Amino acid sequence: MRNQTRDLAFADDFIIAKLVENVSDYEIEDAVVVNVSPSPMITGSEHPAIVPAWKSTWLRGGCIKSAERAALVKVVRPTNLGGCMFRGWDWLGNRIKSFPRDTPLFISAQDTIGRVRTDPQVFTNERRSDEAPQDFTLKLNLWWAPGDTDCFIHHIHPFLETHTQIHGYGRMQKFRENDAASIYEDVVMPIGYSHDPFCRVTGPNQWTYPWHRYYADSESVWLAIELHP
């Protein structure tokens, strides 16, 4: 069945968030559209365009011509959006004891949207063709932070990840060590942008991340895409 649609776990009165599978000729009024699959997504009709695997675009009155699986996310009520902590979002310090107590970083409910088969080195752009595909569980969640928030330098994840900017603007940054002064790459994140994965595959179900963080320049909402082995 085409265009199977459901709300994602973090949809509420402030944020529209939907998952669409087996997508065909699906009209989009206004939303960031994320290709959450290893296959290309085709948008448009008169002038078709390709959105590569794990990338995104901002469609306004547009159309997804075809896709395996897409997430549609849009902040529709920005006023008092930061009240997400009263709508079930969790402060990250409740999960990580070492997290700075003065950092206002909140995470939504996480939605497990299914299984996906891909080569981790294709995901990380270390090679082009699937030579060693494996199955992953695909999970999505949102993050929120106010402007000028340092969202914590870290370098360990037990999964593959990338992010998409949904609201506001920020930066994904890389560091030589756990020190903001050691920054060596600054990836600007405007609405609708998904950055390339930061990790590198170092063995079976092993990946190495540089020291990195998200920095919110303005009030920001961004989507985390996680592939769990």
Short mmCIF file of N, CA and C in Angstrom, two decimals, residues 115-198:
data_model
loop_
_atom_site.label_atom_id
_atom_site.label_comp_id
_atom_site.label_asym_id
_atom_site.label_seq_id
_atom_site.Cartn_x
_atom_site.Cartn_y
_atom_site.Cartn_z
N ARG A 115 13.18 -1.19 10.42
CA ARG A 115 14.50 -1.73 10.13
C ARG A 115 14.98 -1.22 8.77
N VAL A 116 16.28 -1.13 8.63
CA VAL A 116 16.87 -0.69 7.36
C VAL A 116 18.13 -1.50 7.12
N ARG A 117 18.41 -1.79 5.86
CA ARG A 117 19.59 -2.57 5.51
C ARG A 117 20.51 -1.70 4.67
N THR A 118 21.73 -1.51 5.17
CA THR A 118 22.70 -0.69 4.45
C THR A 118 24.11 -1.07 4.87
N ASP A 119 25.06 -0.70 4.05
CA ASP A 119 26.47 -0.88 4.37
C ASP A 119 26.90 0.32 5.21
N PRO A 120 27.40 0.11 6.43
CA PRO A 120 27.77 1.26 7.26
C PRO A 120 28.80 2.17 6.60
N GLN A 121 29.69 1.61 5.76
CA GLN A 121 30.68 2.46 5.10
C GLN A 121 30.09 3.24 3.93
N VAL A 122 28.95 2.81 3.42
CA VAL A 122 28.22 3.63 2.46
C VAL A 122 27.53 4.77 3.20
N PHE A 123 26.98 4.47 4.37
CA PHE A 123 26.35 5.52 5.19
C PHE A 123 27.36 6.62 5.53
N THR A 124 28.58 6.23 5.87
CA THR A 124 29.61 7.21 6.26
C THR A 124 30.35 7.81 5.08
N ASN A 125 29.95 7.46 3.85
CA ASN A 125 30.58 7.98 2.62
C ASN A 125 32.02 7.51 2.44
N GLU A 126 32.37 6.37 3.05
CA GLU A 126 33.71 5.82 2.89
C GLU A 126 33.81 4.91 1.66
N ARG A 127 32.68 4.49 1.12
CA ARG A 127 32.66 3.82 -0.17
C ARG A 127 31.28 3.99 -0.80
N ARG A 128 31.18 3.70 -2.09
CA ARG A 128 29.96 4.01 -2.83
C ARG A 128 28.98 2.87 -2.93
N SER A 129 29.46 1.62 -2.97
CA SER A 129 28.57 0.49 -3.21
C SER A 129 28.50 -0.41 -1.98
N ASP A 130 27.35 -1.07 -1.82
CA ASP A 130 27.14 -1.98 -0.69
C ASP A 130 28.00 -3.23 -0.86
N GLU A 131 29.01 -3.36 -0.02
CA GLU A 131 29.84 -4.56 -0.02
C GLU A 131 29.60 -5.42 1.21
N ALA A 132 29.17 -4.79 2.29
CA ALA A 132 28.91 -5.51 3.53
C ALA A 132 27.67 -4.95 4.20
N PRO A 133 26.50 -5.10 3.54
CA PRO A 133 25.27 -4.56 4.14
C PRO A 133 24.87 -5.32 5.39
N GLN A 134 24.24 -4.61 6.31
CA GLN A 134 23.73 -5.24 7.52
C GLN A 134 22.46 -4.53 7.94
N ASP A 135 21.73 -5.17 8.84
CA ASP A 135 20.46 -4.61 9.30
C ASP A 135 20.67 -3.69 10.50
N PHE A 136 19.92 -2.61 10.50
CA PHE A 136 19.93 -1.65 11.60
C PHE A 136 18.49 -1.35 12.01
N THR A 137 18.32 -1.00 13.28
CA THR A 137 17.05 -0.44 13.75
C THR A 137 17.14 1.07 13.63
N LEU A 138 16.14 1.66 13.01
CA LEU A 138 16.15 3.09 12.71
C LEU A 138 15.30 3.84 13.73
N LYS A 139 15.90 4.83 14.40
CA LYS A 139 15.21 5.59 15.44
C LYS A 139 15.33 7.08 15.17
N LEU A 140 14.25 7.81 15.49
CA LEU A 140 14.22 9.26 15.30
C LEU A 140 13.79 9.95 16.60
N ASN A 141 14.40 11.09 16.85
CA ASN A 141 13.91 11.96 17.93
C ASN A 141 14.29 13.39 17.63
N LEU A 142 13.67 14.32 18.32
CA LEU A 142 13.98 15.73 18.18
C LEU A 142 14.76 16.23 19.39
N TRP A 143 15.52 17.30 19.17
CA TRP A 143 16.19 18.03 20.24
C TRP A 143 15.71 19.47 20.20
N TRP A 144 15.70 20.14 21.37
CA TRP A 144 15.40 21.57 21.45
C TRP A 144 16.41 22.25 22.36
N ALA A 145 16.84 23.45 21.96
CA ALA A 145 17.70 24.28 22.80
C ALA A 145 17.43 25.74 22.44
N PRO A 146 17.56 26.67 23.42
CA PRO A 146 17.44 28.10 23.10
C PRO A 146 18.71 28.60 22.42
N GLY A 147 18.68 29.85 21.99
CA GLY A 147 19.83 30.42 21.30
C GLY A 147 21.07 30.48 22.17
N ASP A 148 22.22 30.39 21.51
CA ASP A 148 23.53 30.43 22.17
C ASP A 148 23.69 29.34 23.22
N THR A 149 23.28 28.13 22.85
CA THR A 149 23.44 26.98 23.74
C THR A 149 24.55 26.07 23.22
N ASP A 150 25.52 25.81 24.08
CA ASP A 150 26.56 24.82 23.83
C ASP A 150 25.99 23.47 24.23
N CYS A 151 25.73 22.62 23.24
CA CYS A 151 25.03 21.36 23.48
C CYS A 151 25.97 20.21 23.80
N PHE A 152 27.15 20.52 24.40
CA PHE A 152 27.98 19.50 25.04
C PHE A 152 28.88 18.76 24.04
N ILE A 153 30.18 18.95 24.18
CA ILE A 153 31.16 18.24 23.35
C ILE A 153 31.26 16.79 23.82
N HIS A 154 31.21 15.88 22.86
CA HIS A 154 31.26 14.44 23.18
C HIS A 154 31.82 13.70 21.98
N HIS A 155 32.13 12.42 22.14
CA HIS A 155 32.69 11.69 21.00
C HIS A 155 32.37 10.19 20.99
N ILE A 156 31.41 9.76 21.78
CA ILE A 156 31.07 8.33 21.83
C ILE A 156 29.59 8.14 21.54
N HIS A 157 29.29 7.27 20.57
CA HIS A 157 27.92 6.84 20.29
C HIS A 157 27.96 5.35 19.92
N PRO A 158 27.02 4.55 20.43
CA PRO A 158 26.95 3.14 20.05
C PRO A 158 26.09 2.93 18.80
N PHE A 159 25.98 3.95 17.96
CA PHE A 159 25.15 3.87 16.76
C PHE A 159 25.70 4.84 15.72
N LEU A 160 25.20 4.71 14.49
CA LEU A 160 25.48 5.67 13.43
C LEU A 160 24.45 6.79 13.52
N GLU A 161 24.86 8.02 13.27
CA GLU A 161 23.90 9.12 13.38
C GLU A 161 24.18 10.23 12.37
N THR A 162 23.12 10.97 12.10
CA THR A 162 23.21 12.24 11.41
C THR A 162 22.07 13.11 11.91
N HIS A 163 22.02 14.39 11.50
CA HIS A 163 21.02 15.32 12.02
C HIS A 163 20.48 16.20 10.90
N THR A 164 19.24 16.66 11.09
CA THR A 164 18.59 17.58 10.16
C THR A 164 18.05 18.77 10.94
N GLN A 165 18.29 19.97 10.44
CA GLN A 165 17.77 21.18 11.08
C GLN A 165 16.31 21.36 10.72
N ILE A 166 15.46 21.54 11.75
CA ILE A 166 14.02 21.68 11.55
C ILE A 166 13.55 23.11 11.77
N HIS A 167 14.10 23.79 12.77
CA HIS A 167 13.64 25.13 13.15
C HIS A 167 14.83 25.92 13.68
N GLY A 168 14.90 27.21 13.31
CA GLY A 168 16.03 28.01 13.74
C GLY A 168 17.28 27.67 12.95
N TYR A 169 18.43 27.99 13.52
CA TYR A 169 19.69 27.64 12.86
C TYR A 169 20.77 27.40 13.91
N GLY A 170 21.68 26.50 13.55
CA GLY A 170 22.78 26.16 14.45
C GLY A 170 23.95 25.65 13.65
N ARG A 171 24.84 24.93 14.36
CA ARG A 171 26.05 24.41 13.72
C ARG A 171 26.41 23.06 14.33
N MET A 172 26.87 22.15 13.49
CA MET A 172 27.53 20.94 13.96
C MET A 172 29.03 21.20 13.87
N GLN A 173 29.74 20.96 14.96
CA GLN A 173 31.15 21.34 15.04
C GLN A 173 32.04 20.16 15.43
N LYS A 174 33.28 20.16 14.91
CA LYS A 174 34.27 19.14 15.23
C LYS A 174 35.44 19.77 15.97
N PHE A 175 36.03 19.00 16.90
CA PHE A 175 37.13 19.49 17.74
C PHE A 175 38.25 18.46 17.79
N ARG A 176 39.46 18.93 17.97
CA ARG A 176 40.60 18.03 18.10
C ARG A 176 40.64 17.36 19.48
N GLU A 177 40.04 18.02 20.46
CA GLU A 177 39.97 17.47 21.81
C GLU A 177 38.74 18.03 22.50
N ASN A 178 38.52 17.62 23.73
CA ASN A 178 37.34 18.06 24.48
C ASN A 178 37.53 19.49 24.98
N ASP A 179 37.60 20.41 24.02
CA ASP A 179 37.89 21.81 24.33
C ASP A 179 37.37 22.66 23.18
N ALA A 180 36.47 23.60 23.48
CA ALA A 180 35.87 24.42 22.42
C ALA A 180 36.91 25.20 21.62
N ALA A 181 38.06 25.50 22.23
CA ALA A 181 39.10 26.25 21.53
C ALA A 181 39.80 25.41 20.47
N SER A 182 39.59 24.09 20.48
CA SER A 182 40.27 23.21 19.53
C SER A 182 39.43 22.93 18.28
N ILE A 183 38.41 23.74 18.03
CA ILE A 183 37.53 23.54 16.88
C ILE A 183 38.31 23.55 15.57
N TYR A 184 37.96 22.64 14.65
CA TYR A 184 38.60 22.65 13.34
C TYR A 184 37.61 22.55 12.18
N GLU A 185 36.32 22.33 12.47
CA GLU A 185 35.32 22.34 11.39
C GLU A 185 34.00 22.83 11.95
N ASP A 186 33.33 23.69 11.19
CA ASP A 186 32.09 24.32 11.60
C ASP A 186 31.08 24.15 10.47
N VAL A 187 30.08 23.30 10.67
CA VAL A 187 29.10 22.99 9.62
C VAL A 187 27.81 23.75 9.93
N VAL A 188 27.50 24.75 9.12
CA VAL A 188 26.31 25.57 9.32
C VAL A 188 25.06 24.76 9.00
N MET A 189 24.03 24.88 9.87
CA MET A 189 22.80 24.09 9.74
C MET A 189 21.59 25.01 9.58
N PRO A 190 21.24 25.39 8.34
CA PRO A 190 19.99 26.12 8.11
C PRO A 190 18.81 25.15 8.07
N ILE A 191 17.60 25.68 8.12
CA ILE A 191 16.41 24.83 8.07
C ILE A 191 16.43 23.96 6.82
N GLY A 192 16.18 22.67 7.01
CA GLY A 192 16.10 21.73 5.90
C GLY A 192 17.40 21.08 5.53
N TYR A 193 18.49 21.37 6.28
CA TYR A 193 19.81 20.84 5.93
C TYR A 193 20.15 19.63 6.80
N SER A 194 20.72 18.60 6.17
CA SER A 194 21.25 17.43 6.87
C SER A 194 22.76 17.35 6.61
N HIS A 195 23.54 17.26 7.68
CA HIS A 195 25.00 17.20 7.51
C HIS A 195 25.45 15.78 7.16
N ASP A 196 26.63 15.65 6.60
CA ASP A 196 27.22 14.34 6.35
C ASP A 196 27.60 13.70 7.69
N PRO A 197 27.52 12.36 7.78
CA PRO A 197 27.90 11.70 9.04
C PRO A 197 29.34 12.04 9.44
N PHE A 198 29.55 12.21 10.73
CA PHE A 198 30.87 12.53 11.26
C PHE A 198 31.71 11.30 11.54
#
